Tab-separated table of N, CA and C in Angstrom:
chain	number	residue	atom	x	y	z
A	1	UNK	N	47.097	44.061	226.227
A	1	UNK	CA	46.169	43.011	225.858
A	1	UNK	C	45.552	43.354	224.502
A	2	UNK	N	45.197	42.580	223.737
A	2	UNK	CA	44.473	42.465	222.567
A	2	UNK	C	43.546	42.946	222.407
A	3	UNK	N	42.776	43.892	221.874
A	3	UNK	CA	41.546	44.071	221.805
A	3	UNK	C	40.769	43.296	220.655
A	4	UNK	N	39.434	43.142	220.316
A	4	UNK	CA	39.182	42.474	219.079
A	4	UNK	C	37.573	43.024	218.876
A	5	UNK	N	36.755	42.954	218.009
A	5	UNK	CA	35.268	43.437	217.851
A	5	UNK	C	35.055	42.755	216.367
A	6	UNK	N	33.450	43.074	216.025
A	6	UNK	CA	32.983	42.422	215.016
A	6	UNK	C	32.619	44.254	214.018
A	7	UNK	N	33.367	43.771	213.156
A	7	UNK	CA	33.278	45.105	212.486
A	7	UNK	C	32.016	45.551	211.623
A	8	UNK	N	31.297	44.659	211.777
A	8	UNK	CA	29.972	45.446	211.174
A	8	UNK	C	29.276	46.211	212.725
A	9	UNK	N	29.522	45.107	213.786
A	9	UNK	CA	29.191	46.473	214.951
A	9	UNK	C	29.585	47.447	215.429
A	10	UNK	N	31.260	47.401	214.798
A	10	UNK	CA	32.046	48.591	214.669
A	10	UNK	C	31.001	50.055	214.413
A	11	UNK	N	31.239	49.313	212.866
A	11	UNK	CA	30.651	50.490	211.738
A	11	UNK	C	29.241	51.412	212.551
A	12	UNK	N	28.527	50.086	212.638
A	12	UNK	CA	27.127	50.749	213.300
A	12	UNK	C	26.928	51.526	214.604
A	13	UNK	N	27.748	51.044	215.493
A	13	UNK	CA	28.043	52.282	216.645
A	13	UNK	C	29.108	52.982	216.290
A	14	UNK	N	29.742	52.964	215.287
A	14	UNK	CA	30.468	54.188	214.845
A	14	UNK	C	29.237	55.588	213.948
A	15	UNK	N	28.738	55.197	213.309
A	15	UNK	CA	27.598	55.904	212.454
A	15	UNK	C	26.711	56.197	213.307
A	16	UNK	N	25.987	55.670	214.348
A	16	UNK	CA	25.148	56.066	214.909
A	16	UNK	C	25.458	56.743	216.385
A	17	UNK	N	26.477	56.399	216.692
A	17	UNK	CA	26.868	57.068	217.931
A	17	UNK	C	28.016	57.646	218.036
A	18	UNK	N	28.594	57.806	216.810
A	18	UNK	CA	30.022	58.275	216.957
A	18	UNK	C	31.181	58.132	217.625
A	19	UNK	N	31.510	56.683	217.897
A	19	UNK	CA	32.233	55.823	218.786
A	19	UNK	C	32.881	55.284	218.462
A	20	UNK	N	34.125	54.927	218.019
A	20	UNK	CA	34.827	54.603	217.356
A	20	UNK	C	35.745	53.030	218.512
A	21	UNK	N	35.246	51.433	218.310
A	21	UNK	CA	36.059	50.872	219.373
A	21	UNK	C	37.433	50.880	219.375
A	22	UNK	N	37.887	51.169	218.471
A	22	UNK	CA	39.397	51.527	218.755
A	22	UNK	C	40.160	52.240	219.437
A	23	UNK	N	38.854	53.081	220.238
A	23	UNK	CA	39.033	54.179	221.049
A	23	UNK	C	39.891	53.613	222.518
A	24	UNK	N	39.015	52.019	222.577
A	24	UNK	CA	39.333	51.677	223.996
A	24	UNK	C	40.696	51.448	224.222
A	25	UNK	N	41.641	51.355	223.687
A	25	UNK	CA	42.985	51.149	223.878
A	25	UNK	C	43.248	52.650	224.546
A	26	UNK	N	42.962	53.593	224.364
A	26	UNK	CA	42.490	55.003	224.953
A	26	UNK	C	41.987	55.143	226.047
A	27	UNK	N	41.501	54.747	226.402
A	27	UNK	CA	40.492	54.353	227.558
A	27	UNK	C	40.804	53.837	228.781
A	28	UNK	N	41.851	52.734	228.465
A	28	UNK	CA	42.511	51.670	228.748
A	28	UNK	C	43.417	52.248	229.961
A	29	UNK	N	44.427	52.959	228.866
A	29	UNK	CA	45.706	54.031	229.569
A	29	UNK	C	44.921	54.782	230.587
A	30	UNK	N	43.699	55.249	230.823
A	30	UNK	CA	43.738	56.125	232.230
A	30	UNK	C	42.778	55.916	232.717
A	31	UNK	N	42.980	56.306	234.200
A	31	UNK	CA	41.981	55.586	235.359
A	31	UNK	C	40.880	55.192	234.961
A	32	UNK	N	40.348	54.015	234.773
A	32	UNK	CA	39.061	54.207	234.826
A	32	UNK	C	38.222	52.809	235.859
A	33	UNK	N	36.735	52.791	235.497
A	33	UNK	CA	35.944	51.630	236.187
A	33	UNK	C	35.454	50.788	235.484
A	34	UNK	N	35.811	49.528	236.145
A	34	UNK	CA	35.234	48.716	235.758
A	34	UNK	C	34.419	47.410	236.721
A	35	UNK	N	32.828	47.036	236.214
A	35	UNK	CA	32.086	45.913	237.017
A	35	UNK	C	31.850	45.059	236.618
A	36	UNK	N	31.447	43.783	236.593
A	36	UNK	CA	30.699	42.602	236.296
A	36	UNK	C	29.214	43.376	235.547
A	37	UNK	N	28.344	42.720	234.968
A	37	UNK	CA	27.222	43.642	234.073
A	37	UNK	C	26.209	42.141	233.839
A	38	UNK	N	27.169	41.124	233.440
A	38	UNK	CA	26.129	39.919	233.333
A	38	UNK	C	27.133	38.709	233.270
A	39	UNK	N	26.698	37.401	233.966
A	39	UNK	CA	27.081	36.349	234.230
A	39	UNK	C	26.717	35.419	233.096
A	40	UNK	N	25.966	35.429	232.299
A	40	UNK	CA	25.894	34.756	231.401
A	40	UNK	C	25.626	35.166	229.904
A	41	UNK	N	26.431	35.596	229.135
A	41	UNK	CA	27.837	35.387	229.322
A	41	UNK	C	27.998	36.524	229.952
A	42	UNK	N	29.488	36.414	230.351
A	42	UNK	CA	30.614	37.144	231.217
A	42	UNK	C	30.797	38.390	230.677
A	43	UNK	N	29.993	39.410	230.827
A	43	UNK	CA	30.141	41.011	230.325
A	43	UNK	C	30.643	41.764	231.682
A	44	UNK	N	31.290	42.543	231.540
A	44	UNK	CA	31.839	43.601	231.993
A	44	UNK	C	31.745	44.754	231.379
A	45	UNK	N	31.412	46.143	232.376
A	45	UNK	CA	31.281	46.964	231.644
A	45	UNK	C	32.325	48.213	232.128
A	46	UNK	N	33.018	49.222	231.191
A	46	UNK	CA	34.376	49.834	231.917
A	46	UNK	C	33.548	51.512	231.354
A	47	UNK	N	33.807	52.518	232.279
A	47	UNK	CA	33.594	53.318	231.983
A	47	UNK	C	35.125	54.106	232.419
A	48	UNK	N	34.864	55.386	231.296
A	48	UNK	CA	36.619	56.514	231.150
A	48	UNK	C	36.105	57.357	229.970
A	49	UNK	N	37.440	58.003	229.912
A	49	UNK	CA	37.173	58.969	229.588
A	49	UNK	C	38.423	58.720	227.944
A	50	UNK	N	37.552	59.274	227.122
A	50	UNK	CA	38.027	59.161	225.728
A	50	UNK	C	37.851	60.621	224.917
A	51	UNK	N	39.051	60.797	224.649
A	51	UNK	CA	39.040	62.576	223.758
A	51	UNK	C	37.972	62.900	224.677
A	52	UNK	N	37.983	63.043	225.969
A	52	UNK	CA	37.774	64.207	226.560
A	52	UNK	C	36.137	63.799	227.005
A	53	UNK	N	35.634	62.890	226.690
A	53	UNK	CA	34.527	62.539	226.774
A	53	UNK	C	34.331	61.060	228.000
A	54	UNK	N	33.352	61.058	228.495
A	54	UNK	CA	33.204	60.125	229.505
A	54	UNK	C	32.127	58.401	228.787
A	55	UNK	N	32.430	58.062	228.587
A	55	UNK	CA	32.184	56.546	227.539
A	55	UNK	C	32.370	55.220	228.397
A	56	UNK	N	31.155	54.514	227.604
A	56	UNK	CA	30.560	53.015	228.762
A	56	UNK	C	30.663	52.454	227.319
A	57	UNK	N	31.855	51.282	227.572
A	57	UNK	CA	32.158	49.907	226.682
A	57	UNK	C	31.491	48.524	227.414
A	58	UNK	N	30.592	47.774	227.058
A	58	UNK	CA	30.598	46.511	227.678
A	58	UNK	C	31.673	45.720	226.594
A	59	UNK	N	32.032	45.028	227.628
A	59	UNK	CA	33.296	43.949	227.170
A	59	UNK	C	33.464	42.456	227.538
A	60	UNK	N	34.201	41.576	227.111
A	60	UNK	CA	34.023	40.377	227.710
A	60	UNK	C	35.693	40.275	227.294
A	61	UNK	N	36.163	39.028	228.283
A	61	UNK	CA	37.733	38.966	228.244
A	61	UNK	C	37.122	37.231	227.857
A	62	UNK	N	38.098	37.159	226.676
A	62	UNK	CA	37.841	35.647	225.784
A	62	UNK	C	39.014	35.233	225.417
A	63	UNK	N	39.570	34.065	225.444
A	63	UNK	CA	40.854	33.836	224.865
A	63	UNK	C	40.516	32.680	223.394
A	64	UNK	N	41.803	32.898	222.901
A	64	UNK	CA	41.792	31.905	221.589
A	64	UNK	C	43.240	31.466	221.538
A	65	UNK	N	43.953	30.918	220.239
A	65	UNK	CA	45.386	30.216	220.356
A	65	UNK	C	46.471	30.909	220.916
A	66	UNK	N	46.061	32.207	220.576
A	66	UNK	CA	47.151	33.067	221.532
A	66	UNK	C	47.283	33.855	222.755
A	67	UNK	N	46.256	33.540	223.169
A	67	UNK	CA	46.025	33.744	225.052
A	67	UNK	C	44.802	35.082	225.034
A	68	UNK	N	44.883	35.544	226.008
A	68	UNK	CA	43.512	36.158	226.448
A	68	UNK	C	43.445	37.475	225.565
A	69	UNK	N	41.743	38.258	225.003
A	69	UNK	CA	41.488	39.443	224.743
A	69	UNK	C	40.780	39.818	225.023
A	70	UNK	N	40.578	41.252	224.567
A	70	UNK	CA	38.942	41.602	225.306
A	70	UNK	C	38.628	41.735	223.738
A	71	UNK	N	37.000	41.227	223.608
A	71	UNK	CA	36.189	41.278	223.339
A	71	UNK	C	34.955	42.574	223.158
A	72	UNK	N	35.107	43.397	222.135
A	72	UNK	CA	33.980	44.945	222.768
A	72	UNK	C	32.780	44.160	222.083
A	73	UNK	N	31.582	44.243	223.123
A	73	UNK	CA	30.783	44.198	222.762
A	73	UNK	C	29.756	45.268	222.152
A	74	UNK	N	29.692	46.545	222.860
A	74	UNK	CA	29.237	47.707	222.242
A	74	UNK	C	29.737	48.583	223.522
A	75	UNK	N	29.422	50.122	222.823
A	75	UNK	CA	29.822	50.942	223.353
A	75	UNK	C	28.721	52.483	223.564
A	76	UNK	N	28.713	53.664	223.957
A	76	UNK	CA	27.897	54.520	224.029
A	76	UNK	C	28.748	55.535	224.937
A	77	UNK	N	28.212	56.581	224.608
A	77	UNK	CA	28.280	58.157	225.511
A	77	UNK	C	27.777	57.526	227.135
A	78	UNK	N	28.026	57.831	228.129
A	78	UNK	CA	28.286	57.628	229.258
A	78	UNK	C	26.899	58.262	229.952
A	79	UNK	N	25.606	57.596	230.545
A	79	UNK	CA	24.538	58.536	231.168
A	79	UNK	C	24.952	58.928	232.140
A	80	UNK	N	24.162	59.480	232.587
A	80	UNK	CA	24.390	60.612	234.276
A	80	UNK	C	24.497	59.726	235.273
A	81	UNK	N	23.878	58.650	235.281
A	81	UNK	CA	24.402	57.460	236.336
A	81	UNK	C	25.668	57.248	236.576
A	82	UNK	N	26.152	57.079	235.258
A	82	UNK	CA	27.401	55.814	234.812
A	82	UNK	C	28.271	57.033	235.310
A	83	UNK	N	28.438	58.460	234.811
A	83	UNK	CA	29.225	59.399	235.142
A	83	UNK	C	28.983	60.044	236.750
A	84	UNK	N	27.962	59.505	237.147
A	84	UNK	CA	27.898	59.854	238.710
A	84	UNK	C	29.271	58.812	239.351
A	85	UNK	N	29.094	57.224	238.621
A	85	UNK	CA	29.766	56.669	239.653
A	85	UNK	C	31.060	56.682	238.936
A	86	UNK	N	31.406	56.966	237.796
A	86	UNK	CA	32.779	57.177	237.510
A	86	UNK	C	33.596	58.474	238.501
A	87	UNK	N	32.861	59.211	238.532
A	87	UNK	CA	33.429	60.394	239.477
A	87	UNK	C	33.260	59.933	241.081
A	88	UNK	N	32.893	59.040	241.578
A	88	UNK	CA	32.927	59.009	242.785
A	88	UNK	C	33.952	57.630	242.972
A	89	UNK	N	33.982	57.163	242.309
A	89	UNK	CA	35.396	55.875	242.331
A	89	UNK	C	36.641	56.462	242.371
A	90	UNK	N	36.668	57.311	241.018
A	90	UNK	CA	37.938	57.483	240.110
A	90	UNK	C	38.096	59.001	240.760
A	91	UNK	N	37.115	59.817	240.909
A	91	UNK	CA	37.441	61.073	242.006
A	91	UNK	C	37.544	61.860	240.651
């Protein structure tokens, strides 16, 4: 699937958090979780593990002329929550 983002929010959670969204195609490839986060609009949020690190993308799946993508909305280092329940899903 497509990924897509707005590259000035790239830049800025790249500089400030060292996150790079290109990562998620990374992310993607191995086990990870994902929930519903908000209904209006339609966010989802996937947590995994990237270079070795455990990372929370909210995302939205949007289509345009050429069928469906995801959408990153932002991204961050993974809190002790998010990595509690990644390890108890994904084991």
């Amino acid at each position: 699937m497509r990924i897509r983002w707005d590259e000035k929010k790239r830049q800025w959670v790249l500089k400030r958090r060292r996150i790079d969204f290109a990562t998620l195609g990374d992310l993607l490839s191995l086990p990870y979780l994902e929930d519903q986060r908000s209904d209006d609009p339609e966010q989802y949020r996937v947590i995994g593990f990237v270079k070795g690190k455990v990372m929370t993308f909210i995302i939205e799946y949007r289509e345009d002329n050429l069928g469906e993508f995801i959408w990153i909305v932002t991204a961050w280092n993974s809190t002790a929550t998010e990595k509690q329940a990644y390890a108890q899903e994904i084991g």
